[in-house]
Amino acid sequence: MDIFVQQIVNGLVLGSIYALVALGYTMVYGILGLINFAHGDIVMVGALVGLSVFHALSGSGLPVPLVLLLAVGAAMVVCMALGVSIERLAYRPLRHAPRLAPLITAIGVSILLQYSAALVWSKQYIPMPELLSPTRFTVLGAHVTDLQAAIFLLACGVMAGLYWFITKTRVGTAMRATEQNKEVAGLMGIDINRIISLTFLVGSGLAAVAGIMVVLYYGIGHYSMGFILGLKAFTAAVLGGIGNVRGAMLGGMLLGIIESLASGYIGDLTGGFFGSNYRDVFAFLVLVLVLVLRPSGLLGQASGERA
Amino acid sequence: MRIFRALPIITAAAAAIMLSACGKEEATSAASKAPATADQVVIVKIGVAAPLTGPQAHIGNDIRNGVQLGVDDLNAQGLTVGGKKVKFELLAEDDEANPTKATTVAQKLVDSKAVAVVGHFNSGASIPASKIYSDAGIPQISPSSTNPKYTQQGFKTTFRVVAHDDQQGPTLANFAVRKLGAKSIAVIDDSTAYGQGLADAFEKTVKELGAHVVAREHTTDKDTDFTAILTKIKGTNPELIMFGGIDPQAGPMAKQMASLGIKAKLIGGDGIQTPNFIKLAGDASEGQMASMPGLPKEKMPGGQEFMNKFKSKFNADVELFAPMGYDAVFVFADAMKRAGSTDPAKFLPEVGKTRLQGIIGPIEFDEKGDLRNGPITVYVVKDGKWEALETVVPGGAPSPQAAAAPKIPAGATQAGY
């Protein structure tokens, strides 16, 4: 039983990271109908900027919370600037082009970001300096570190804040209006370009937070780390219903738990025929099943246009 | 030395004669230009192929630097082969630890007329590349590839200067069961030729020794999240966890074991026995163990001197396989000297007859090209540093495949000692 609880805990931590990244995909898709494949690489940039700050300040004697805050701050500033500039330079000129053009541009931006990062940070794995020493406690027989708990709680907090921002504030309302119909929203006096920039700003900020979490949790950063992470988060967004903010949160958590349970139990359930190395297969199998049975995702509304 | 610089054209032309295994036209045209001076210098190109970028770049560059040091030392000594002065030149290629890229760079080395190759680092790269070297007839010495299959393909050109996994896996297993007294062991591999080969060999011996393998899990060489499989393993209560893989995975794995409250120790092969593992795992590296073919760097016959030389030249510490790369160059040079030729067709048979005292100890190959009696050392992390625990010499226990594909005519193999 405690093994099962432990797998759920593992899944929730992994899922928190997926959910934060998935939000970036889903918000951009909701407003532009664009799958921003560069989003995973923005997470990578956030992670590596954070690592650089940790390395620069780890021996400086500054209090740990301040170092963390500075790292998150630096990562957010860089990622937000990057996200907004990418939209301005790469996507806005193509806004009225056929859908395939911005999609391919997004893939191009992704590759550009990866290899720029390889130039800046080299292609080596970058280890995280010893900064935190997580303490462990037990919940329902499962071991949880304070770091894991902090990741989960912070992710939930950020998502709650985002949900409040989108549903309760004026700007959030404008975002939802833009999502529903750009032209009409424009006629109502909403500055569409500003709202789209804001969407990239918020999404990239979340990506930076997710990047720092990855670095703190796994203790390792690498120029190509954003690719698989982005793919998983995209899967999570589709699972929950792409374009739907609550769906991205749910999809992220679900995907984390599915992966955890799959790698924990596949071997036993199939008598050793499938090993735990098949966990990604199961994650993507879930994606295929969702697309076949419920194309708009778990929480998505059926629309004429399918994701 | 002035005459060396004065004769670049002659040397290049002479090299072309010496090196042209194929392409007769080229050789004859070059010959007409080369005056037959007594003190002409032959340029001999030695290739080195290893991952010089990517997650394993630190290990690949270590090998490259070791080979570079070997080439420089040989050039400083001024080697004479068949009455002609020989100058070695290094061609370094990056295989990115990628099997496909490995065949591309192997072909590139062959095309640029390397007469011998030190490489590759990964078994998964050495094995596909070995076919290309074999077809070209140039000898290949891997400083580090430990997958048994590498020398079992029946090629006359494949050699290695490390113990292989059929020796390393069982040595680790013996250590785990006999020395540590582990009765229940979990095994994880990273689904690569190296990791899976090592884990399979380990698992087999553990079972033969009567201990239980309570879980066999797999991950990939790109993953960083092992919490799910570690949780599963935790449920089986192993006394020891063995990982067949390399440090970018082993580091986070050790960390996650600590945060899951797993008390079992991690033990692995040479891919983990690196300073990088300690950096990646941090405090969680303490007490973890790994084996490494060869003697401890400090205990190698020429180890201390080599490390000092390496440090002063590259301003870096020896990571892993630099001494093996260094010795591989000397094996080639030694074979050329005995054959009196730098033509791979002539000195290749001599490589198999090597009896050399290298930095790493006595070097001698068996009929497959494996290092005879390659010692294996088990290390433990103590106070953030790898410390040697014990060295095992597997002895000539023949593997089942030993009889297959004799590589060198029977008469050529010397009676072993």
Short mmCIF file of C-alpha atoms in Angstrom, two decimals, chain A residues 28-269:
data_model
loop_
_atom_site.label_atom_id
_atom_site.label_comp_id
_atom_site.label_asym_id
_atom_site.label_seq_id
_atom_site.Cartn_x
_atom_site.Cartn_y
_atom_site.Cartn_z
CA VAL A 28 -0.85 29.98 -26.55
CA TYR A 29 -2.95 27.41 -28.35
CA GLY A 30 -6.14 28.86 -26.91
CA ILE A 31 -5.37 32.32 -28.21
CA LEU A 32 -3.40 31.74 -31.42
CA GLY A 33 -4.30 28.18 -32.37
CA LEU A 34 -0.54 27.64 -32.53
CA ILE A 35 1.35 24.77 -30.97
CA ASN A 36 4.40 26.58 -29.69
CA PHE A 37 7.02 23.85 -29.96
CA ALA A 38 9.67 26.23 -28.66
CA HIS A 39 8.01 26.25 -25.26
CA GLY A 40 9.92 23.23 -23.93
CA ASP A 41 13.15 24.97 -24.84
CA ILE A 42 12.12 28.07 -22.94
CA VAL A 43 11.88 25.78 -19.90
CA MET A 44 15.42 24.64 -20.70
CA VAL A 45 16.67 28.23 -20.90
CA GLY A 46 15.02 28.96 -17.55
CA ALA A 47 16.68 25.90 -16.02
CA LEU A 48 20.13 26.79 -17.33
CA VAL A 49 19.87 30.47 -16.36
CA GLY A 50 18.88 29.28 -12.89
CA LEU A 51 21.86 26.90 -12.79
CA SER A 52 24.21 29.71 -13.77
CA VAL A 53 22.88 31.85 -10.93
CA PHE A 54 23.23 28.95 -8.48
CA HIS A 55 26.80 28.36 -9.58
CA ALA A 56 27.66 32.05 -9.35
CA LEU A 57 26.16 32.50 -5.90
CA SER A 58 26.65 29.08 -4.27
CA GLY A 59 29.91 30.07 -2.59
CA SER A 60 28.95 33.66 -1.84
CA GLY A 61 27.48 33.07 1.59
CA LEU A 62 24.13 34.65 0.73
CA PRO A 63 21.16 33.04 2.50
CA VAL A 64 19.70 30.15 0.53
CA PRO A 65 16.17 31.61 0.14
CA LEU A 66 17.67 34.76 -1.35
CA VAL A 67 19.75 32.73 -3.81
CA LEU A 68 16.62 30.79 -4.79
CA LEU A 69 14.67 34.00 -5.23
CA LEU A 70 17.42 35.56 -7.35
CA ALA A 71 17.62 32.43 -9.52
CA VAL A 72 13.86 32.33 -10.06
CA GLY A 73 13.85 36.06 -10.75
CA ALA A 74 16.68 35.90 -13.27
CA ALA A 75 15.18 32.87 -15.00
CA MET A 76 11.76 34.54 -15.21
CA VAL A 77 13.14 37.79 -16.60
CA VAL A 78 15.19 35.99 -19.27
CA CYS A 79 12.39 33.61 -20.22
CA MET A 80 9.72 36.32 -20.34
CA ALA A 81 11.91 38.52 -22.54
CA LEU A 82 12.66 35.52 -24.73
CA GLY A 83 9.03 34.42 -24.99
CA VAL A 84 7.75 37.89 -25.88
CA SER A 85 10.52 38.48 -28.44
CA ILE A 86 9.91 35.11 -30.07
CA GLU A 87 6.25 35.98 -30.49
CA ARG A 88 7.06 39.45 -31.79
CA LEU A 89 9.78 38.36 -34.23
CA ALA A 90 8.79 34.85 -35.31
CA TYR A 91 5.05 34.39 -34.87
CA ARG A 92 3.42 37.81 -35.29
CA PRO A 93 4.56 38.30 -38.91
CA LEU A 94 2.96 34.94 -39.69
CA ARG A 95 -0.28 35.44 -37.80
CA HIS A 96 -2.41 35.46 -40.93
CA ALA A 97 -0.33 32.90 -42.81
CA PRO A 98 -1.60 29.33 -43.26
CA ARG A 99 -1.41 27.36 -39.99
CA LEU A 100 1.46 25.21 -41.17
CA ALA A 101 3.84 28.19 -41.51
CA PRO A 102 3.89 29.26 -37.83
CA LEU A 103 4.03 25.59 -36.77
CA ILE A 104 7.19 24.99 -38.77
CA THR A 105 8.56 28.32 -37.55
CA ALA A 106 7.98 27.10 -33.99
CA ILE A 107 10.04 23.98 -34.65
CA GLY A 108 12.75 26.17 -36.14
CA VAL A 109 12.76 28.43 -33.09
CA SER A 110 13.03 25.34 -30.89
CA ILE A 111 16.15 24.15 -32.70
CA LEU A 112 17.58 27.68 -32.67
CA LEU A 113 17.10 27.90 -28.91
CA GLN A 114 18.68 24.49 -28.30
CA TYR A 115 21.82 25.19 -30.23
CA SER A 116 22.14 28.74 -28.95
CA ALA A 117 22.00 27.24 -25.46
CA ALA A 118 24.64 24.70 -26.47
CA LEU A 119 26.88 27.61 -27.46
CA VAL A 120 26.28 29.52 -24.25
CA TRP A 121 26.30 26.64 -21.74
CA SER A 122 28.22 23.98 -23.74
CA LYS A 123 26.80 20.56 -24.51
CA GLN A 124 27.84 19.09 -21.17
CA TYR A 125 25.52 18.04 -18.38
CA ILE A 126 25.65 20.81 -15.79
CA PRO A 127 25.36 19.61 -12.20
CA MET A 128 23.51 21.59 -9.56
CA PRO A 129 25.79 22.81 -6.75
CA GLU A 130 24.96 21.55 -3.28
CA LEU A 131 22.58 24.24 -2.12
CA LEU A 132 19.64 22.50 -0.52
CA SER A 133 19.76 19.45 1.65
CA PRO A 134 16.18 18.24 1.60
CA THR A 135 14.80 16.72 4.78
CA ARG A 136 12.48 13.77 4.59
CA PHE A 137 9.18 13.11 6.28
CA THR A 138 6.59 10.40 6.00
CA VAL A 139 3.02 10.74 4.76
CA LEU A 140 0.80 7.64 4.76
CA GLY A 141 3.91 5.44 4.67
CA ALA A 142 5.41 7.30 1.71
CA HIS A 143 8.61 9.29 1.90
CA VAL A 144 8.28 12.91 0.88
CA THR A 145 11.07 15.47 0.94
CA ASP A 146 10.34 19.08 1.77
CA LEU A 147 11.59 19.92 -1.72
CA GLN A 148 8.99 17.66 -3.31
CA ALA A 149 6.28 19.14 -1.11
CA ALA A 150 7.44 22.65 -1.99
CA ILE A 151 7.38 21.85 -5.73
CA PHE A 152 3.85 20.49 -5.47
CA LEU A 153 2.53 23.31 -3.32
CA LEU A 154 4.22 26.03 -5.36
CA ALA A 155 2.84 24.55 -8.58
CA CYS A 156 -0.66 24.42 -7.09
CA GLY A 157 -0.29 27.98 -5.79
CA VAL A 158 0.90 29.31 -9.13
CA MET A 159 -1.90 27.53 -10.96
CA ALA A 160 -4.53 28.83 -8.54
CA GLY A 161 -3.16 32.33 -9.01
CA LEU A 162 -3.25 31.95 -12.77
CA TYR A 163 -6.81 30.65 -12.66
CA TRP A 164 -7.86 33.64 -10.54
CA PHE A 165 -6.03 35.98 -12.91
CA ILE A 166 -7.77 34.60 -15.97
CA THR A 167 -11.28 34.39 -14.55
CA LYS A 168 -11.46 37.34 -12.18
CA THR A 169 -9.34 40.22 -13.49
CA ARG A 170 -10.04 42.64 -16.30
CA VAL A 171 -6.95 41.58 -18.22
CA GLY A 172 -7.89 37.93 -17.75
CA THR A 173 -11.34 38.64 -19.11
CA ALA A 174 -9.74 40.34 -22.08
CA MET A 175 -7.59 37.25 -22.61
CA ARG A 176 -10.65 35.01 -22.61
CA ALA A 177 -12.43 37.35 -24.99
CA THR A 178 -9.45 37.27 -27.35
CA GLU A 179 -9.44 33.49 -27.12
CA GLN A 180 -13.08 33.31 -28.17
CA ASN A 181 -12.91 35.72 -31.06
CA LYS A 182 -9.98 37.95 -31.87
CA GLU A 183 -11.84 40.26 -34.28
CA VAL A 184 -14.81 40.91 -32.04
CA ALA A 185 -12.53 41.38 -29.02
CA GLY A 186 -10.62 43.94 -31.07
CA LEU A 187 -13.84 45.75 -31.89
CA MET A 188 -14.62 45.89 -28.17
CA GLY A 189 -11.48 47.95 -27.66
CA ILE A 190 -9.12 45.18 -26.54
CA ASP A 191 -5.54 45.61 -27.75
CA ILE A 192 -5.08 42.13 -29.27
CA ASN A 193 -1.31 42.43 -29.70
CA ARG A 194 -0.88 43.41 -26.09
CA ILE A 195 -2.97 40.47 -24.91
CA ILE A 196 -1.02 38.02 -27.05
CA SER A 197 2.28 39.40 -25.77
CA LEU A 198 0.93 39.06 -22.25
CA THR A 199 0.01 35.44 -22.88
CA PHE A 200 3.57 34.66 -23.96
CA LEU A 201 4.86 36.62 -20.97
CA VAL A 202 2.82 34.61 -18.48
CA GLY A 203 3.46 31.27 -20.18
CA SER A 204 7.22 31.88 -20.29
CA GLY A 205 7.23 32.96 -16.65
CA LEU A 206 5.59 29.66 -15.71
CA ALA A 207 8.15 27.85 -17.86
CA ALA A 208 10.96 29.54 -15.94
CA VAL A 209 9.48 28.36 -12.64
CA ALA A 210 9.16 24.84 -14.03
CA GLY A 211 12.79 24.95 -15.24
CA ILE A 212 14.05 25.91 -11.78
CA MET A 213 11.99 23.06 -10.29
CA VAL A 214 13.54 20.55 -12.68
CA VAL A 215 17.03 21.74 -11.77
CA LEU A 216 16.37 21.64 -8.03
CA TYR A 217 14.65 18.27 -8.13
CA TYR A 218 16.90 16.34 -10.52
CA GLY A 219 20.08 18.32 -9.90
CA ILE A 220 21.06 18.35 -13.55
CA GLY A 221 20.64 20.59 -16.59
CA HIS A 222 21.37 20.08 -20.26
CA TYR A 223 20.83 21.98 -23.49
CA SER A 224 18.48 19.35 -24.94
CA MET A 225 16.47 18.72 -21.77
CA GLY A 226 13.53 20.78 -23.03
CA PHE A 227 12.62 18.55 -25.93
CA ILE A 228 11.22 15.49 -24.15
CA LEU A 229 9.82 17.63 -21.35
CA GLY A 230 8.03 19.79 -23.90
CA LEU A 231 6.65 16.76 -25.67
CA LYS A 232 5.31 15.32 -22.42
CA ALA A 233 3.79 18.63 -21.40
CA PHE A 234 2.18 18.97 -24.81
CA THR A 235 0.73 15.49 -24.32
CA ALA A 236 -0.57 16.59 -20.94
CA ALA A 237 -2.18 19.66 -22.50
CA VAL A 238 -3.93 17.55 -25.15
CA LEU A 239 -4.94 15.01 -22.53
CA GLY A 240 -6.70 17.68 -20.51
CA GLY A 241 -8.11 19.42 -23.58
CA ILE A 242 -5.80 21.82 -25.35
CA GLY A 243 -6.82 25.43 -25.01
CA ASN A 244 -8.35 24.73 -21.61
CA VAL A 245 -6.42 26.04 -18.61
CA ARG A 246 -7.99 23.71 -16.05
CA GLY A 247 -7.47 20.87 -18.50
CA ALA A 248 -3.73 21.53 -18.65
CA MET A 249 -3.46 21.37 -14.87
CA LEU A 250 -5.47 18.15 -14.70
CA GLY A 251 -3.68 16.64 -17.71
CA GLY A 252 -0.24 17.38 -16.25
CA MET A 253 -1.01 15.77 -12.92
CA LEU A 254 -2.70 12.78 -14.58
CA LEU A 255 0.20 12.21 -16.96
CA GLY A 256 2.67 12.29 -14.07
CA ILE A 257 0.65 9.73 -12.16
CA ILE A 258 0.12 7.53 -15.22
CA GLU A 259 3.86 7.48 -15.90
CA SER A 260 4.67 6.66 -12.31
CA LEU A 261 2.13 3.89 -12.02
CA ALA A 262 3.01 2.53 -15.45
CA SER A 263 6.71 2.19 -14.71
CA GLY A 264 5.91 0.84 -11.27
CA TYR A 265 3.42 -1.81 -12.31
CA ILE A 266 3.80 -2.64 -16.04
CA GLY A 267 6.40 -5.32 -15.35
CA ASP A 268 4.25 -7.14 -12.81
CA LEU A 269 1.02 -6.80 -14.76
#
